[in-house]
């Protein structure tokens, strides 16, 4: 089986650029070997190459065509992944805005329930069943 040199080069170039883009989002600034790839592309004289030779060329850059995934997957260490705001950050944001703080306090007051309301709620839910506990009399 033969493949075109240009198709193989384009595949490698796109994957290496995508890998760099994904890694650069997370602080890794290692440039892909695009100059090496370009010089190898120019050195090869034919317009087609065997599939085996194309695979060896791809493996040199730790790439392999996969029918299940058209995208490059890059492992991002757990502690470098993006996280949502922490509780402390949310409280700090509330303290900066009087209006937001006031709205938060109003909502907390609205949501407060008395002991009787809590008891009535849980009794009602227990009567409906499916909660995994028995209603005590």
mmCIF file of N, CA and C in Angstrom:
data_model
loop_
_atom_site.group_PDB
_atom_site.id
_atom_site.type_symbol
_atom_site.label_atom_id
_atom_site.label_comp_id
_atom_site.label_asym_id
_atom_site.label_seq_id
_atom_site.Cartn_x
_atom_site.Cartn_y
_atom_site.Cartn_z
ATOM 1 N N UNK A 1 0.847 -1.177 0.000
ATOM 2 C CA UNK A 1 0.000 0.000 0.000
ATOM 3 C C UNK A 1 0.893 1.240 0.000
ATOM 4 N N UNK A 2 0.549 2.185 -0.827
ATOM 5 C CA UNK A 2 1.317 3.435 -0.878
ATOM 6 C C UNK A 2 0.448 4.615 -0.463
ATOM 7 N N UNK A 3 1.100 5.608 0.096
ATOM 8 C CA UNK A 3 0.425 6.851 0.484
ATOM 9 C C UNK A 3 1.247 8.007 -0.071
ATOM 10 N N UNK A 4 0.588 9.148 -0.220
ATOM 11 C CA UNK A 4 1.341 10.295 -0.743
ATOM 12 C C UNK A 4 2.188 10.913 0.361
ATOM 13 N N UNK A 5 3.326 11.398 -0.017
ATOM 14 C CA UNK A 5 4.250 12.041 0.918
ATOM 15 C C UNK A 5 3.595 13.285 1.524
ATOM 16 N N UNK A 6 2.887 14.041 0.698
ATOM 17 C CA UNK A 6 2.253 15.272 1.168
ATOM 18 C C UNK A 6 1.155 15.000 2.193
ATOM 19 N N UNK A 7 0.365 13.937 1.981
ATOM 20 C CA UNK A 7 -0.684 13.597 2.950
ATOM 21 C C UNK A 7 -0.072 13.213 4.293
ATOM 22 N N UNK A 8 0.985 12.434 4.249
ATOM 23 C CA UNK A 8 1.655 12.013 5.479
ATOM 24 C C UNK A 8 2.260 13.222 6.185
ATOM 25 N N UNK A 9 2.904 14.103 5.426
ATOM 26 C CA UNK A 9 3.497 15.314 5.992
ATOM 27 C C UNK A 9 2.423 16.197 6.623
ATOM 28 N N UNK A 10 1.323 16.400 5.926
ATOM 29 C CA UNK A 10 0.228 17.233 6.442
ATOM 30 C C UNK A 10 -0.335 16.649 7.727
ATOM 31 N N UNK A 11 -0.531 15.323 7.754
ATOM 32 C CA UNK A 11 -1.021 14.655 8.955
ATOM 33 C C UNK A 11 -0.083 14.912 10.133
ATOM 34 N N UNK A 12 1.213 14.695 9.921
ATOM 35 C CA UNK A 12 2.199 14.891 10.983
ATOM 36 C C UNK A 12 2.232 16.348 11.449
ATOM 37 N N UNK A 13 2.240 17.243 10.499
ATOM 38 C CA UNK A 13 2.305 18.669 10.820
ATOM 39 C C UNK A 13 1.083 19.097 11.655
ATOM 40 N N UNK A 14 -0.103 18.693 11.233
ATOM 41 C CA UNK A 14 -1.326 19.065 11.954
ATOM 42 C C UNK A 14 -1.347 18.492 13.363
ATOM 43 N N UNK A 15 -0.965 17.230 13.500
ATOM 44 C CA UNK A 15 -0.967 16.596 14.820
ATOM 45 C C UNK A 15 0.056 17.239 15.753
ATOM 46 N N UNK A 16 1.240 17.548 15.235
ATOM 47 C CA UNK A 16 2.261 18.175 16.081
ATOM 48 C C UNK A 16 1.833 19.581 16.507
ATOM 49 N N UNK A 17 1.208 20.320 15.604
ATOM 50 C CA UNK A 17 0.729 21.658 15.958
ATOM 51 C C UNK A 17 -0.397 21.580 16.992
ATOM 52 N N UNK A 18 -1.281 20.601 16.828
ATOM 53 C CA UNK A 18 -2.378 20.420 17.783
ATOM 54 C C UNK A 18 -1.829 20.026 19.154
ATOM 55 N N UNK A 19 -0.833 19.154 19.171
ATOM 56 C CA UNK A 19 -0.202 18.732 20.425
ATOM 57 C C UNK A 19 0.425 19.940 21.126
ATOM 58 N N UNK A 20 1.138 20.771 20.361
ATOM 59 C CA UNK A 20 1.771 21.962 20.931
ATOM 60 C C UNK A 20 0.713 22.909 21.497
ATOM 61 N N UNK A 21 -0.374 23.100 20.759
ATOM 62 C CA UNK A 21 -1.436 24.006 21.190
ATOM 63 C C UNK A 21 -2.036 23.536 22.512
ATOM 64 N N UNK A 22 -2.305 22.237 22.616
ATOM 65 C CA UNK A 22 -2.896 21.707 23.845
ATOM 66 C C UNK A 22 -1.931 21.777 25.014
ATOM 67 N N UNK A 23 -0.667 21.474 24.761
ATOM 68 C CA UNK A 23 0.314 21.517 25.845
ATOM 69 C C UNK A 23 0.597 22.942 26.283
ATOM 70 N N UNK A 24 0.568 23.884 25.348
ATOM 71 C CA UNK A 24 0.875 25.273 25.705
ATOM 72 C C UNK A 24 -0.224 25.885 26.567
ATOM 73 N N UNK A 25 -1.435 25.363 26.498
ATOM 74 C CA UNK A 25 -2.513 25.843 27.361
ATOM 75 C C UNK A 25 -2.205 25.559 28.822
ATOM 76 N N UNK A 26 -1.398 24.534 29.050
ATOM 77 C CA UNK A 26 -1.119 24.102 30.410
ATOM 78 C C UNK A 26 0.332 24.342 30.811
ATOM 79 N N UNK A 27 0.961 25.310 30.178
ATOM 80 C CA UNK A 27 2.274 25.748 30.606
ATOM 81 C C UNK A 27 3.453 25.050 29.954
ATOM 82 N N UNK A 28 3.249 23.973 29.228
ATOM 83 C CA UNK A 28 4.355 23.284 28.576
ATOM 84 C C UNK A 28 4.619 23.980 27.252
ATOM 85 N N UNK A 29 5.788 24.575 27.116
ATOM 86 C CA UNK A 29 6.102 25.353 25.923
ATOM 87 C C UNK A 29 7.165 24.672 25.064
ATOM 88 N N UNK A 30 7.095 23.368 24.938
ATOM 89 C CA UNK A 30 8.059 22.646 24.111
ATOM 90 C C UNK A 30 7.557 22.676 22.672
ATOM 91 N N UNK A 31 8.335 23.310 21.815
ATOM 92 C CA UNK A 31 7.947 23.416 20.408
ATOM 93 C C UNK A 31 8.098 22.075 19.713
ATOM 94 N N UNK A 32 7.160 21.731 18.835
ATOM 95 C CA UNK A 32 7.302 20.489 18.088
ATOM 96 C C UNK A 32 8.455 20.585 17.090
ATOM 97 N N UNK A 33 8.923 19.453 16.634
ATOM 98 C CA UNK A 33 10.056 19.396 15.706
ATOM 99 C C UNK A 33 9.611 19.692 14.271
ATOM 100 N N UNK A 34 9.018 20.852 14.062
ATOM 101 C CA UNK A 34 8.491 21.167 12.733
ATOM 102 C C UNK A 34 9.603 21.398 11.710
ATOM 103 N N UNK A 35 10.740 21.954 12.144
ATOM 104 C CA UNK A 35 11.838 22.159 11.199
ATOM 105 C C UNK A 35 12.415 20.823 10.754
ATOM 106 N N UNK A 36 12.577 19.886 11.692
ATOM 107 C CA UNK A 36 13.059 18.548 11.338
ATOM 108 C C UNK A 36 12.087 17.877 10.374
ATOM 109 N N UNK A 37 10.810 18.042 10.672
ATOM 110 C CA UNK A 37 9.778 17.439 9.827
ATOM 111 C C UNK A 37 9.846 18.012 8.412
ATOM 112 N N UNK A 38 9.980 19.328 8.342
ATOM 113 C CA UNK A 38 10.066 20.006 7.037
ATOM 114 C C UNK A 38 11.281 19.524 6.249
ATOM 115 N N UNK A 39 12.440 19.424 6.901
ATOM 116 C CA UNK A 39 13.653 19.001 6.189
ATOM 117 C C UNK A 39 13.536 17.538 5.731
ATOM 118 N N UNK A 40 12.915 16.679 6.565
ATOM 119 C CA UNK A 40 12.706 15.287 6.160
ATOM 120 C C UNK A 40 11.778 15.210 4.950
ATOM 121 N N UNK A 41 10.775 16.075 4.950
ATOM 122 C CA UNK A 41 9.819 16.114 3.841
ATOM 123 C C UNK A 41 10.529 16.484 2.542
ATOM 124 N N UNK A 42 11.429 17.463 2.628
ATOM 125 C CA UNK A 42 12.151 17.913 1.438
ATOM 126 C C UNK A 42 13.204 16.893 0.990
ATOM 127 N N UNK A 43 13.799 16.152 1.933
ATOM 128 C CA UNK A 43 14.823 15.166 1.601
ATOM 129 C C UNK A 43 14.266 13.984 0.814
ATOM 130 N N UNK A 44 13.033 13.613 1.133
ATOM 131 C CA UNK A 44 12.449 12.446 0.485
ATOM 132 C C UNK A 44 12.100 12.804 -0.960
ATOM 133 N N UNK A 45 12.601 12.041 -1.902
ATOM 134 C CA UNK A 45 12.497 12.435 -3.311
ATOM 135 C C UNK A 45 11.163 12.076 -3.970
ATOM 136 N N UNK A 46 10.560 10.974 -3.618
ATOM 137 C CA UNK A 46 9.351 10.549 -4.324
ATOM 138 C C UNK A 46 8.107 11.293 -3.878
ATOM 139 N N UNK A 47 7.029 11.120 -4.655
ATOM 140 C CA UNK A 47 5.760 11.749 -4.274
ATOM 141 C C UNK A 47 4.900 10.779 -3.472
ATOM 142 N N UNK A 48 5.257 9.491 -3.502
ATOM 143 C CA UNK A 48 4.551 8.487 -2.701
ATOM 144 C C UNK A 48 5.557 7.703 -1.870
ATOM 145 N N UNK A 49 5.051 7.043 -0.845
ATOM 146 C CA UNK A 49 5.889 6.194 -0.002
ATOM 147 C C UNK A 49 5.076 5.004 0.464
ATOM 148 N N UNK A 50 5.759 3.965 0.886
ATOM 149 C CA UNK A 50 5.044 2.781 1.366
ATOM 150 C C UNK A 50 4.407 3.107 2.715
ATOM 151 N N UNK A 51 3.330 2.366 3.027
ATOM 152 C CA UNK A 51 2.622 2.562 4.290
ATOM 153 C C UNK A 51 3.567 2.288 5.466
ATOM 154 N N UNK A 52 4.408 1.278 5.341
ATOM 155 C CA UNK A 52 5.373 0.951 6.389
ATOM 156 C C UNK A 52 6.334 2.091 6.656
ATOM 157 N N UNK A 53 6.832 2.704 5.586
ATOM 158 C CA UNK A 53 7.754 3.838 5.736
ATOM 159 C C UNK A 53 7.028 5.031 6.356
ATOM 160 N N UNK A 54 5.776 5.245 5.956
ATOM 161 C CA UNK A 54 4.980 6.342 6.522
ATOM 162 C C UNK A 54 4.761 6.121 8.020
ATOM 163 N N UNK A 55 4.484 4.867 8.419
ATOM 164 C CA UNK A 55 4.292 4.566 9.846
ATOM 165 C C UNK A 55 5.569 4.804 10.639
ATOM 166 N N UNK A 56 6.717 4.433 10.067
ATOM 167 C CA UNK A 56 7.988 4.671 10.755
ATOM 168 C C UNK A 56 8.227 6.169 10.937
ATOM 169 N N UNK A 57 7.879 6.944 9.922
ATOM 170 C CA UNK A 57 8.027 8.395 9.991
ATOM 171 C C UNK A 57 7.135 8.959 11.099
ATOM 172 N N UNK A 58 5.904 8.467 11.191
ATOM 173 C CA UNK A 58 4.967 8.937 12.220
ATOM 174 C C UNK A 58 5.437 8.529 13.619
ATOM 175 N N UNK A 59 5.944 7.297 13.746
ATOM 176 C CA UNK A 59 6.387 6.805 15.051
ATOM 177 C C UNK A 59 7.579 7.586 15.580
ATOM 178 N N UNK A 60 8.361 8.153 14.680
ATOM 179 C CA UNK A 60 9.492 8.983 15.086
ATOM 180 C C UNK A 60 9.015 10.161 15.943
ATOM 181 N N UNK A 61 7.795 10.612 15.701
ATOM 182 C CA UNK A 61 7.201 11.741 16.432
ATOM 183 C C UNK A 61 6.145 11.268 17.440
ATOM 184 N N UNK A 62 6.198 9.989 17.787
ATOM 185 C CA UNK A 62 5.241 9.367 18.702
ATOM 186 C C UNK A 62 3.789 9.587 18.264
ATOM 187 N N UNK A 63 3.551 9.446 16.972
ATOM 188 C CA UNK A 63 2.218 9.594 16.407
ATOM 189 C C UNK A 63 1.836 8.328 15.661
ATOM 190 N N UNK A 64 0.549 8.057 15.659
ATOM 191 C CA UNK A 64 0.015 6.928 14.915
ATOM 192 C C UNK A 64 -1.407 7.253 14.517
ATOM 193 N N UNK A 65 -1.776 6.988 13.289
ATOM 194 C CA UNK A 65 -3.169 7.249 12.906
ATOM 195 C C UNK A 65 -4.088 6.255 13.596
ATOM 196 N N UNK A 66 -5.162 6.744 14.177
ATOM 197 C CA UNK A 66 -6.123 5.886 14.856
ATOM 198 C C UNK A 66 -7.506 6.124 14.268
ATOM 199 N N UNK A 67 -8.196 5.067 13.875
ATOM 200 C CA UNK A 67 -9.525 5.254 13.286
ATOM 201 C C UNK A 67 -10.564 5.741 14.297
ATOM 202 N N UNK A 68 -10.330 5.505 15.591
ATOM 203 C CA UNK A 68 -11.318 5.891 16.597
ATOM 204 C C UNK A 68 -11.179 7.335 17.042
ATOM 205 N N UNK A 69 -10.017 7.938 16.814
ATOM 206 C CA UNK A 69 -9.798 9.294 17.300
ATOM 207 C C UNK A 69 -9.069 10.130 16.258
ATOM 208 N N UNK A 70 -9.718 11.199 15.847
ATOM 209 C CA UNK A 70 -9.094 12.101 14.880
ATOM 210 C C UNK A 70 -8.376 13.238 15.602
ATOM 211 N N UNK A 71 -8.462 13.265 16.924
ATOM 212 C CA UNK A 71 -7.865 14.345 17.700
ATOM 213 C C UNK A 71 -6.676 13.839 18.494
ATOM 214 N N UNK A 72 -5.786 14.722 18.785
ATOM 215 C CA UNK A 72 -4.597 14.418 19.581
ATOM 216 C C UNK A 72 -4.975 14.464 21.058
ATOM 217 N N UNK A 73 -4.649 13.437 21.811
ATOM 218 C CA UNK A 73 -4.922 13.442 23.243
ATOM 219 C C UNK A 73 -3.639 13.769 23.983
ATOM 220 N N UNK A 74 -3.750 14.673 24.927
ATOM 221 C CA UNK A 74 -2.601 15.107 25.712
ATOM 222 C C UNK A 74 -2.960 14.933 27.176
ATOM 223 N N UNK A 75 -2.109 14.217 27.925
ATOM 224 C CA UNK A 75 -2.350 14.030 29.352
ATOM 225 C C UNK A 75 -2.002 15.309 30.093
ATOM 226 N N UNK A 76 -2.928 15.762 30.943
ATOM 227 C CA UNK A 76 -2.710 16.930 31.774
ATOM 228 C C UNK A 76 -2.717 16.451 33.219
ATOM 229 N N UNK A 77 -1.604 16.610 33.932
ATOM 230 C CA UNK A 77 -1.563 16.161 35.324
ATOM 231 C C UNK A 77 -2.700 16.765 36.141
ATOM 232 N N UNK A 78 -3.182 15.991 37.099
ATOM 233 C CA UNK A 78 -4.353 16.360 37.882
ATOM 234 C C UNK A 78 -4.260 17.751 38.501
ATOM 235 N N UNK A 79 -3.128 18.068 39.091
ATOM 236 C CA UNK A 79 -2.998 19.356 39.777
ATOM 237 C C UNK A 79 -2.850 20.536 38.812
ATOM 238 N N UNK A 80 -2.666 20.271 37.532
ATOM 239 C CA UNK A 80 -2.554 21.348 36.545
ATOM 240 C C UNK A 80 -3.868 21.585 35.804
ATOM 241 N N UNK A 81 -4.874 20.752 36.056
ATOM 242 C CA UNK A 81 -6.164 20.917 35.379
ATOM 243 C C UNK A 81 -6.922 22.103 35.960
ATOM 244 N N UNK A 82 -7.807 22.674 35.147
ATOM 245 C CA UNK A 82 -8.551 23.837 35.606
ATOM 246 C C UNK A 82 -9.545 23.417 36.687
ATOM 247 N N UNK A 83 -9.747 24.316 37.626
ATOM 248 C CA UNK A 83 -10.646 24.043 38.740
ATOM 249 C C UNK A 83 -11.648 25.182 38.843
ATOM 250 N N UNK A 84 -12.785 24.889 39.463
ATOM 251 C CA UNK A 84 -13.784 25.919 39.715
ATOM 252 C C UNK A 84 -13.368 26.781 40.897
ATOM 253 N N UNK A 85 -14.180 27.748 41.221
ATOM 254 C CA UNK A 85 -13.855 28.628 42.337
ATOM 255 C C UNK A 85 -14.019 27.885 43.659
ATOM 256 N N UNK A 86 -13.165 28.191 44.598
ATOM 257 C CA UNK A 86 -13.240 27.577 45.922
ATOM 258 C C UNK A 86 -14.261 28.330 46.768
ATOM 259 N N UNK A 87 -14.614 27.740 47.884
ATOM 260 C CA UNK A 87 -15.549 28.372 48.805
ATOM 261 C C UNK A 87 -15.001 29.724 49.263
ATOM 262 N N UNK A 88 -13.704 29.750 49.571
ATOM 263 C CA UNK A 88 -13.084 30.984 50.043
ATOM 264 C C UNK A 88 -13.135 32.075 48.972
ATOM 265 N N UNK A 89 -12.934 31.688 47.706
ATOM 266 C CA UNK A 89 -12.996 32.667 46.609
ATOM 267 C C UNK A 89 -14.412 33.215 46.442
ATOM 268 N N UNK A 90 -15.404 32.353 46.636
ATOM 269 C CA UNK A 90 -16.795 32.812 46.529
ATOM 270 C C UNK A 90 -17.144 33.789 47.657
ATOM 271 N N UNK A 91 -16.687 33.479 48.867
ATOM 272 C CA UNK A 91 -16.938 34.373 50.009
ATOM 273 C C UNK A 91 -16.240 35.703 49.798
ATOM 274 N N UNK A 92 -15.014 35.662 49.284
ATOM 275 C CA UNK A 92 -14.272 36.892 49.005
ATOM 276 C C UNK A 92 -14.997 37.736 47.957
ATOM 277 N N UNK A 93 -15.555 37.093 46.951
ATOM 278 C CA UNK A 93 -16.296 37.811 45.909
ATOM 279 C C UNK A 93 -17.550 38.453 46.493
ATOM 280 N N UNK A 94 -18.198 37.754 47.429
ATOM 281 C CA UNK A 94 -19.392 38.323 48.072
ATOM 282 C C UNK A 94 -19.038 39.551 48.899
ATOM 283 N N UNK A 95 -17.898 39.506 49.584
ATOM 284 C CA UNK A 95 -17.524 40.623 50.452
ATOM 285 C C UNK A 95 -17.162 41.873 49.648
ATOM 286 N N UNK A 96 -16.829 41.727 48.388
ATOM 287 C CA UNK A 96 -16.472 42.871 47.554
ATOM 288 C C UNK A 96 -17.695 43.641 47.054
ATOM 289 N N UNK A 97 -18.845 42.969 47.012
ATOM 290 C CA UNK A 97 -20.044 43.606 46.474
ATOM 291 C C UNK A 97 -21.152 43.594 47.524
ATOM 292 N N UNK A 98 -21.543 44.773 47.986
ATOM 293 C CA UNK A 98 -22.606 44.875 49.002
ATOM 294 C C UNK A 98 -23.929 44.323 48.472
ATOM 295 N N UNK A 99 -24.207 44.597 47.198
ATOM 296 C CA UNK A 99 -25.471 44.162 46.607
ATOM 297 C C UNK A 99 -25.549 42.628 46.567
ATOM 298 N N UNK A 100 -24.469 41.979 46.137
ATOM 299 C CA UNK A 100 -24.452 40.522 46.072
ATOM 300 C C UNK A 100 -24.524 39.912 47.471
ATOM 301 N N UNK A 101 -23.835 40.551 48.422
ATOM 302 C CA UNK A 101 -23.838 40.053 49.793
ATOM 303 C C UNK A 101 -25.248 40.147 50.381
ATOM 304 N N UNK A 102 -25.938 41.246 50.110
ATOM 305 C CA UNK A 102 -27.297 41.444 50.594
ATOM 306 C C UNK A 102 -28.246 40.405 49.984
ATOM 307 N N UNK A 103 -28.100 40.164 48.700
ATOM 308 C CA UNK A 103 -28.935 39.187 48.014
ATOM 309 C C UNK A 103 -28.687 37.785 48.576
ATOM 310 N N UNK A 104 -27.424 37.461 48.849
ATOM 311 C CA UNK A 104 -27.074 36.164 49.418
ATOM 312 C C UNK A 104 -27.736 35.987 50.787
ATOM 313 N N UNK A 105 -27.650 37.006 51.625
ATOM 314 C CA UNK A 105 -28.237 36.929 52.967
ATOM 315 C C UNK A 105 -29.757 36.779 52.900
ATOM 316 N N UNK A 106 -30.393 37.469 51.957
ATOM 317 C CA UNK A 106 -31.845 37.333 51.781
ATOM 318 C C UNK A 106 -32.216 35.901 51.389
ATOM 319 N N UNK A 107 -31.437 35.318 50.490
ATOM 320 C CA UNK A 107 -31.714 33.941 50.062
ATOM 321 C C UNK A 107 -31.511 32.947 51.201
ATOM 322 N N UNK A 108 -30.508 33.162 52.036
ATOM 323 C CA UNK A 108 -30.265 32.274 53.176
ATOM 324 C C UNK A 108 -31.450 32.338 54.134
ATOM 325 N N UNK A 109 -31.936 33.535 54.382
ATOM 326 C CA UNK A 109 -33.089 33.702 55.286
ATOM 327 C C UNK A 109 -34.329 33.020 54.703
ATOM 328 N N UNK A 110 -34.548 33.164 53.401
ATOM 329 C CA UNK A 110 -35.707 32.524 52.747
ATOM 330 C C UNK A 110 -35.648 31.006 52.859
ATOM 331 N N UNK A 111 -34.439 30.458 52.803
ATOM 332 C CA UNK A 111 -34.287 28.998 52.791
ATOM 333 C C UNK A 111 -34.292 28.370 54.181
ATOM 334 N N UNK A 112 -34.182 29.179 55.234
ATOM 335 C CA UNK A 112 -34.171 28.634 56.591
ATOM 336 C C UNK A 112 -35.518 28.000 56.906
ATOM 337 N N UNK A 113 -35.461 26.848 57.546
ATOM 338 C CA UNK A 113 -36.672 26.143 57.946
ATOM 339 C C UNK A 113 -36.645 25.929 59.449
ATOM 340 N N UNK A 114 -37.815 25.916 60.052
ATOM 341 C CA UNK A 114 -37.890 25.635 61.487
ATOM 342 C C UNK A 114 -37.746 24.140 61.702
ATOM 343 N N UNK A 115 -37.531 23.753 62.945
ATOM 344 C CA UNK A 115 -37.405 22.329 63.279
ATOM 345 C C UNK A 115 -38.685 21.574 62.918
ATOM 346 N N UNK A 116 -39.855 22.222 63.116
ATOM 347 C CA UNK A 116 -41.134 21.579 62.790
ATOM 348 C C UNK A 116 -41.263 21.349 61.280
ATOM 349 N N UNK A 117 -40.826 22.344 60.473
ATOM 350 C CA UNK A 117 -40.880 22.193 59.013
ATOM 351 C C UNK A 117 -39.951 21.073 58.545
ATOM 352 N N UNK A 118 -38.765 21.006 59.132
ATOM 353 C CA UNK A 118 -37.837 19.916 58.793
ATOM 354 C C UNK A 118 -38.444 18.566 59.116
ATOM 355 N N UNK A 119 -38.985 18.452 60.297
ATOM 356 C CA UNK A 119 -39.575 17.184 60.739
ATOM 357 C C UNK A 119 -40.730 16.793 59.829
ATOM 358 N N UNK A 120 -41.582 17.746 59.485
ATOM 359 C CA UNK A 120 -42.723 17.466 58.605
ATOM 360 C C UNK A 120 -42.244 17.009 57.229
ATOM 361 N N UNK A 121 -41.208 17.633 56.725
ATOM 362 C CA UNK A 121 -40.664 17.257 55.409
ATOM 363 C C UNK A 121 -40.163 15.819 55.428
ATOM 364 N N UNK A 122 -39.338 15.477 56.428
ATOM 365 C CA UNK A 122 -38.770 14.126 56.477
ATOM 366 C C UNK A 122 -39.833 13.068 56.760
ATOM 367 N N UNK A 123 -40.835 13.393 57.537
ATOM 368 C CA UNK A 123 -41.936 12.456 57.782
ATOM 369 C C UNK A 123 -42.690 12.191 56.483
ATOM 370 N N UNK A 124 -42.971 13.237 55.747
ATOM 371 C CA UNK A 124 -43.665 13.102 54.460
ATOM 372 C C UNK A 124 -42.848 12.255 53.487
ATOM 373 N N UNK A 125 -41.563 12.518 53.413
ATOM 374 C CA UNK A 125 -40.697 11.762 52.500
ATOM 375 C C UNK A 125 -40.619 10.289 52.913
ATOM 376 N N UNK A 126 -40.542 10.013 54.204
ATOM 377 C CA UNK A 126 -40.461 8.631 54.682
ATOM 378 C C UNK A 126 -41.737 7.869 54.358
ATOM 379 N N UNK A 127 -42.886 8.548 54.415
ATOM 380 C CA UNK A 127 -44.168 7.899 54.085
ATOM 381 C C UNK A 127 -44.242 7.531 52.608
ATOM 382 N N UNK A 128 -43.550 8.288 51.776
ATOM 383 C CA UNK A 128 -43.550 7.993 50.347
ATOM 384 C C UNK A 128 -42.735 6.747 50.046
ATOM 385 N N UNK A 129 -41.783 6.395 50.904
ATOM 386 C CA UNK A 129 -40.997 5.177 50.735
ATOM 387 C C UNK A 129 -39.815 5.376 49.805
ATOM 388 N N UNK A 130 -39.030 4.318 49.720
ATOM 389 C CA UNK A 130 -37.885 4.318 48.818
ATOM 390 C C UNK A 130 -36.678 5.065 49.331
ATOM 391 N N UNK A 131 -36.701 5.494 50.570
ATOM 392 C CA UNK A 131 -35.566 6.250 51.103
ATOM 393 C C UNK A 131 -34.559 5.362 51.798
ATOM 394 N N UNK A 132 -34.856 4.097 51.966
ATOM 395 C CA UNK A 132 -33.900 3.168 52.583
ATOM 396 C C UNK A 132 -33.945 3.193 54.097
ATOM 397 N N UNK A 133 -34.972 3.832 54.677
ATOM 398 C CA UNK A 133 -35.089 3.785 56.131
ATOM 399 C C UNK A 133 -36.564 3.695 56.504
ATOM 400 N N UNK A 134 -36.799 3.181 57.677
ATOM 401 C CA UNK A 134 -38.169 3.004 58.171
ATOM 402 C C UNK A 134 -38.585 4.221 59.006
ATOM 403 N N UNK A 135 -39.848 4.553 58.953
ATOM 404 C CA UNK A 135 -40.392 5.645 59.737
ATOM 405 C C UNK A 135 -40.595 5.142 61.163
ATOM 406 N N UNK A 136 -39.999 5.867 62.133
ATOM 407 C CA UNK A 136 -40.162 5.493 63.546
ATOM 408 C C UNK A 136 -41.384 6.183 64.105
ATOM 409 N N UNK A 137 -42.168 5.432 64.840
ATOM 410 C CA UNK A 137 -43.381 6.016 65.434
ATOM 411 C C UNK A 137 -43.147 6.512 66.828
#
